[in-house]
């Protein structure tokens, strides 16, 4: 969702997505496929840390076929979309959305014969991106982002499109969620 809503695409055929189904784990194998089809293209998988772990074995495919895919992890240590819905629709009653035992993604990259990088603050971000793009091989970039940032716009469950939340200022509106809508979460 972050990539779909905030990354600027200015040419066709540059974007693969699981679309409305939002299937976790789609990104890494899709990036592998794109890189196989376009060996000279820059292929970046922008993914959450939880989604990444769903198909982490594809790091082995990248190594085996020498695919220089860049895995750019927006790591908030939360299943962020779940956390966001719990915050906005369930009165911040968080349950099972925090990941307390994540692996060290740099060591994971190295275990799969790739390069691992990490940014822990905004000041380190540009340097990590430069290094990621310069490296001629697979890279895992662990980007430690704000843990409680919400992704907008969003449409609360059960609400029509004309009541989508456009930003944090509208969070109060989420209180209007119907009982039926809450049941859908
Ligand atoms: C295979 C699968 N299981 C469960 C879900 C429900 N779901 C949607 S988003 C999400 C959490 C995603 O967390 P993360 O990949 O860390 O990304 P973030 O939302 O934090 O950006 C879950 C569990 C899903 N979309 N796909």
Short mmCIF file of C-alpha atoms and ligand atoms in Angstrom, two decimals:
data_model
loop_
_atom_site.label_atom_id
_atom_site.label_comp_id
_atom_site.label_asym_id
_atom_site.label_seq_id
_atom_site.Cartn_x
_atom_site.Cartn_y
_atom_site.Cartn_z
CA UNK A 1 0.00 0.00 0.00
CA UNK A 2 2.83 2.40 0.81
CA UNK A 3 4.43 1.85 -2.59
CA UNK A 4 1.13 2.00 -4.47
CA UNK A 5 0.12 5.26 -2.88
CA UNK A 6 3.40 7.11 -2.56
CA UNK A 7 5.88 5.85 -5.15
CA UNK A 8 5.90 7.88 -8.36
CA UNK A 9 5.50 5.78 -11.49
CA UNK A 10 5.89 7.76 -14.72
CA UNK A 11 6.14 4.94 -17.27
CA UNK A 12 3.92 1.94 -18.00
CA UNK A 13 4.86 -1.65 -17.12
CA UNK A 14 6.91 -0.69 -14.07
CA UNK A 15 4.61 -1.92 -11.31
CA UNK A 16 3.59 -5.39 -10.18
CA UNK A 17 1.06 -5.74 -7.40
CA UNK A 18 -1.26 -8.35 -5.93
CA UNK A 19 -3.86 -5.58 -6.08
CA UNK A 20 -6.91 -5.48 -3.88
CA UNK A 21 -6.27 -8.91 -2.41
CA UNK A 22 -3.03 -7.57 -0.92
CA UNK A 23 -1.52 -11.02 -0.67
CA UNK A 24 1.41 -10.99 1.72
CA UNK A 25 4.48 -12.69 0.27
CA UNK A 26 3.66 -11.72 -3.30
CA UNK A 27 6.42 -9.13 -3.68
CA UNK A 28 9.61 -11.14 -3.50
CA UNK A 29 8.71 -13.91 -5.99
CA UNK A 30 7.14 -11.29 -8.28
CA UNK A 31 10.41 -9.34 -8.19
CA UNK A 32 12.34 -12.53 -8.93
CA UNK A 33 10.12 -13.16 -11.96
CA UNK A 34 10.50 -9.59 -13.19
CA UNK A 35 14.27 -9.81 -12.86
CA UNK A 36 14.42 -13.12 -14.77
CA UNK A 37 12.35 -11.55 -17.57
CA UNK A 38 14.37 -8.30 -17.54
CA UNK A 39 17.90 -9.22 -16.50
CA UNK A 40 19.26 -5.70 -17.00
CA UNK A 41 16.43 -3.82 -15.30
CA UNK A 42 16.54 -2.40 -11.79
CA UNK A 43 13.99 -4.46 -9.86
CA UNK A 44 13.00 -3.38 -6.35
CA UNK A 45 10.61 -5.19 -4.03
CA UNK A 46 9.12 -2.67 -1.58
CA UNK A 47 7.61 -4.78 1.19
CA UNK A 48 6.74 -4.98 4.84
CA UNK A 49 8.92 -7.15 7.07
CA UNK A 50 6.05 -9.55 7.79
CA UNK A 51 5.18 -9.95 4.11
CA UNK A 52 8.85 -10.48 3.28
CA UNK A 53 9.06 -13.37 5.71
CA UNK A 54 6.22 -15.17 3.95
CA UNK A 55 8.45 -16.10 1.01
CA UNK A 56 11.93 -15.44 2.37
CA UNK A 57 13.25 -18.61 0.70
CA UNK A 58 13.28 -16.67 -2.58
CA UNK A 59 16.51 -15.06 -1.37
CA UNK A 60 17.97 -18.46 -2.25
CA UNK A 61 16.50 -18.25 -5.76
CA UNK A 62 18.09 -14.82 -6.15
CA UNK A 63 21.48 -16.21 -5.15
CA UNK A 64 21.18 -19.34 -7.26
CA UNK A 65 20.28 -17.47 -10.44
CA UNK A 66 22.40 -14.40 -9.66
CA UNK A 67 19.43 -12.07 -9.71
CA UNK A 68 20.36 -8.61 -8.43
CA UNK A 69 16.90 -7.91 -6.94
CA UNK A 70 16.82 -5.20 -4.29
CA UNK A 71 14.57 -6.04 -1.37
CA UNK A 72 13.61 -2.78 0.34
CA UNK A 73 11.90 -3.59 3.63
CA UNK A 74 9.75 -0.96 5.34
CA UNK A 75 10.32 -2.45 8.78
CA UNK A 76 7.93 -1.13 11.42
CA UNK A 77 8.08 -4.37 13.44
CA UNK A 78 4.29 -4.47 13.16
CA UNK A 79 1.86 -6.06 10.81
CA UNK A 80 1.16 -2.43 10.13
CA UNK A 81 -2.14 -2.64 8.33
CA UNK A 82 -3.52 -4.84 11.10
CA UNK A 83 -2.10 -2.47 13.73
CA UNK A 84 -3.67 0.49 11.90
CA UNK A 85 -7.09 -1.11 11.84
CA UNK A 86 -6.80 -2.10 15.48
CA UNK A 87 -5.91 1.50 16.34
CA UNK A 88 -8.63 3.15 14.27
CA UNK A 89 -11.46 0.64 14.47
CA UNK A 90 -10.86 -1.18 17.75
CA UNK A 91 -9.84 1.56 20.15
CA UNK A 92 -6.09 0.77 20.02
CA UNK A 93 -6.65 -2.70 21.42
CA UNK A 94 -3.63 -4.28 19.76
CA UNK A 95 -3.50 -8.02 19.44
CA UNK A 96 -0.97 -10.24 17.70
CA UNK A 97 0.18 -7.43 15.41
CA UNK A 98 3.62 -6.73 16.98
CA UNK A 99 6.56 -8.92 15.99
CA UNK A 100 8.88 -9.27 18.93
CA UNK A 101 11.24 -11.85 17.48
CA UNK A 102 12.11 -10.68 13.99
CA UNK A 103 15.30 -12.00 12.44
CA UNK A 104 18.30 -9.75 11.83
CA UNK A 105 17.70 -8.99 8.15
CA UNK A 106 21.36 -8.13 7.49
CA UNK A 107 22.49 -11.51 8.75
CA UNK A 108 19.63 -13.14 6.88
CA UNK A 109 20.81 -11.50 3.64
CA UNK A 110 24.34 -12.70 4.29
CA UNK A 111 23.14 -16.21 5.10
CA UNK A 112 21.58 -16.24 1.62
CA UNK A 113 24.84 -15.01 -0.03
CA UNK A 114 23.59 -11.44 -0.49
CA UNK A 115 24.37 -8.03 0.90
CA UNK A 116 22.51 -6.59 3.89
CA UNK A 117 22.10 -2.91 4.71
CA UNK A 118 20.21 -1.04 7.39
CA UNK A 119 18.95 2.50 7.98
CA UNK A 120 17.87 3.31 11.52
CA UNK A 121 17.22 7.04 11.00
CA UNK A 122 16.35 9.41 8.17
CA UNK A 123 19.94 10.63 8.01
CA UNK A 124 21.14 7.16 6.99
CA UNK A 125 18.49 6.61 4.35
CA UNK A 126 20.01 8.23 1.26
CA UNK A 127 23.35 6.53 1.88
CA UNK A 128 21.70 3.12 2.19
CA UNK A 129 19.66 3.66 -0.98
CA UNK A 130 22.80 4.77 -2.90
CA UNK A 131 24.72 1.73 -1.70
CA UNK A 132 21.81 -0.57 -2.51
CA UNK A 133 21.56 0.77 -6.07
CA UNK A 134 25.33 0.67 -6.63
CA UNK A 135 25.71 -2.94 -5.52
CA UNK A 136 25.76 -5.33 -8.46
CA UNK A 137 23.96 -8.20 -6.77
CA UNK A 138 21.08 -9.07 -4.44
CA UNK A 139 20.55 -6.64 -1.56
CA UNK A 140 18.30 -6.63 1.47
CA UNK A 141 17.82 -3.11 2.83
CA UNK A 142 16.28 -3.11 6.30
CA UNK A 143 14.68 0.32 6.63
CA UNK A 144 13.60 0.88 10.23
CA UNK A 145 10.59 3.18 9.94
CA UNK A 146 8.27 4.82 12.46
CA UNK A 147 6.29 2.07 14.15
CA UNK A 148 2.98 3.89 14.44
CA UNK A 149 2.74 5.66 11.08
CA UNK A 150 -0.56 4.99 9.33
CA UNK A 151 -1.03 4.57 5.60
CA UNK A 152 -3.68 6.81 4.00
CA UNK A 153 -6.00 7.01 2.26
CA UNK A 154 -7.89 4.04 3.64
CA UNK A 155 -11.50 2.97 3.41
CA UNK A 156 -12.82 1.69 6.75
CA UNK A 157 -14.51 -1.66 6.50
CA UNK A 158 -18.19 -1.38 5.76
CA UNK A 159 -17.86 2.29 4.71
CA UNK A 160 -18.49 3.57 1.17
CA UNK A 161 -15.73 5.04 -0.99
CA UNK A 162 -16.90 8.60 -0.41
CA UNK A 163 -16.12 8.18 3.28
CA UNK A 164 -12.51 7.16 2.83
CA UNK A 165 -10.08 8.56 5.40
CA UNK A 166 -7.63 10.87 3.66
CA UNK A 167 -5.23 11.46 6.54
CA UNK A 168 -4.60 11.44 10.27
CA UNK A 169 -6.81 14.51 10.80
CA UNK A 170 -9.79 12.39 9.88
CA UNK A 171 -8.99 9.55 12.25
CA UNK A 172 -11.83 10.65 14.51
CA UNK A 173 -14.26 9.77 11.74
CA UNK A 174 -13.33 6.15 12.14
CA UNK A 175 -15.56 6.17 15.20
CA UNK A 176 -18.46 6.17 12.73
CA UNK A 177 -17.68 2.58 11.74
CA UNK A 178 -20.79 0.49 11.98
CA UNK A 179 -21.00 -2.60 14.16
CA UNK A 180 -21.33 -4.56 10.96
CA UNK A 181 -18.15 -2.98 9.62
CA UNK A 182 -16.25 -3.81 12.80
CA UNK A 183 -17.26 -7.44 12.45
CA UNK A 184 -15.49 -7.53 9.09
CA UNK A 185 -12.07 -6.78 10.58
C1 LIG B 1 -1.20 -14.16 2.99
C2 LIG B 1 -1.87 -13.07 3.80
N1 LIG B 1 -2.15 -13.28 5.11
C3 LIG B 1 -2.74 -12.30 5.83
C4 LIG B 1 -3.08 -11.10 5.25
C5 LIG B 1 -3.80 -10.02 6.09
N2 LIG B 1 -2.89 -8.87 6.25
C6 LIG B 1 -2.97 -7.76 5.48
S1 LIG B 1 -1.75 -6.66 5.78
C7 LIG B 1 -1.10 -7.66 7.01
C8 LIG B 1 0.15 -7.23 7.73
C9 LIG B 1 1.28 -6.86 6.81
O1 LIG B 1 2.42 -6.53 7.57
P1 LIG B 1 3.77 -6.08 6.89
O2 LIG B 1 4.10 -6.97 5.74
O3 LIG B 1 4.82 -5.95 7.94
O4 LIG B 1 3.45 -4.67 6.22
P2 LIG B 1 2.92 -3.31 6.90
O5 LIG B 1 1.40 -3.41 6.90
O6 LIG B 1 3.51 -3.20 8.27
O7 LIG B 1 3.40 -2.22 5.96
C10 LIG B 1 -1.87 -8.84 7.16
C11 LIG B 1 -1.60 -9.88 8.16
C12 LIG B 1 -2.77 -10.93 3.88
N3 LIG B 1 -3.05 -9.79 3.24
N4 LIG B 1 -2.15 -11.91 3.17
#
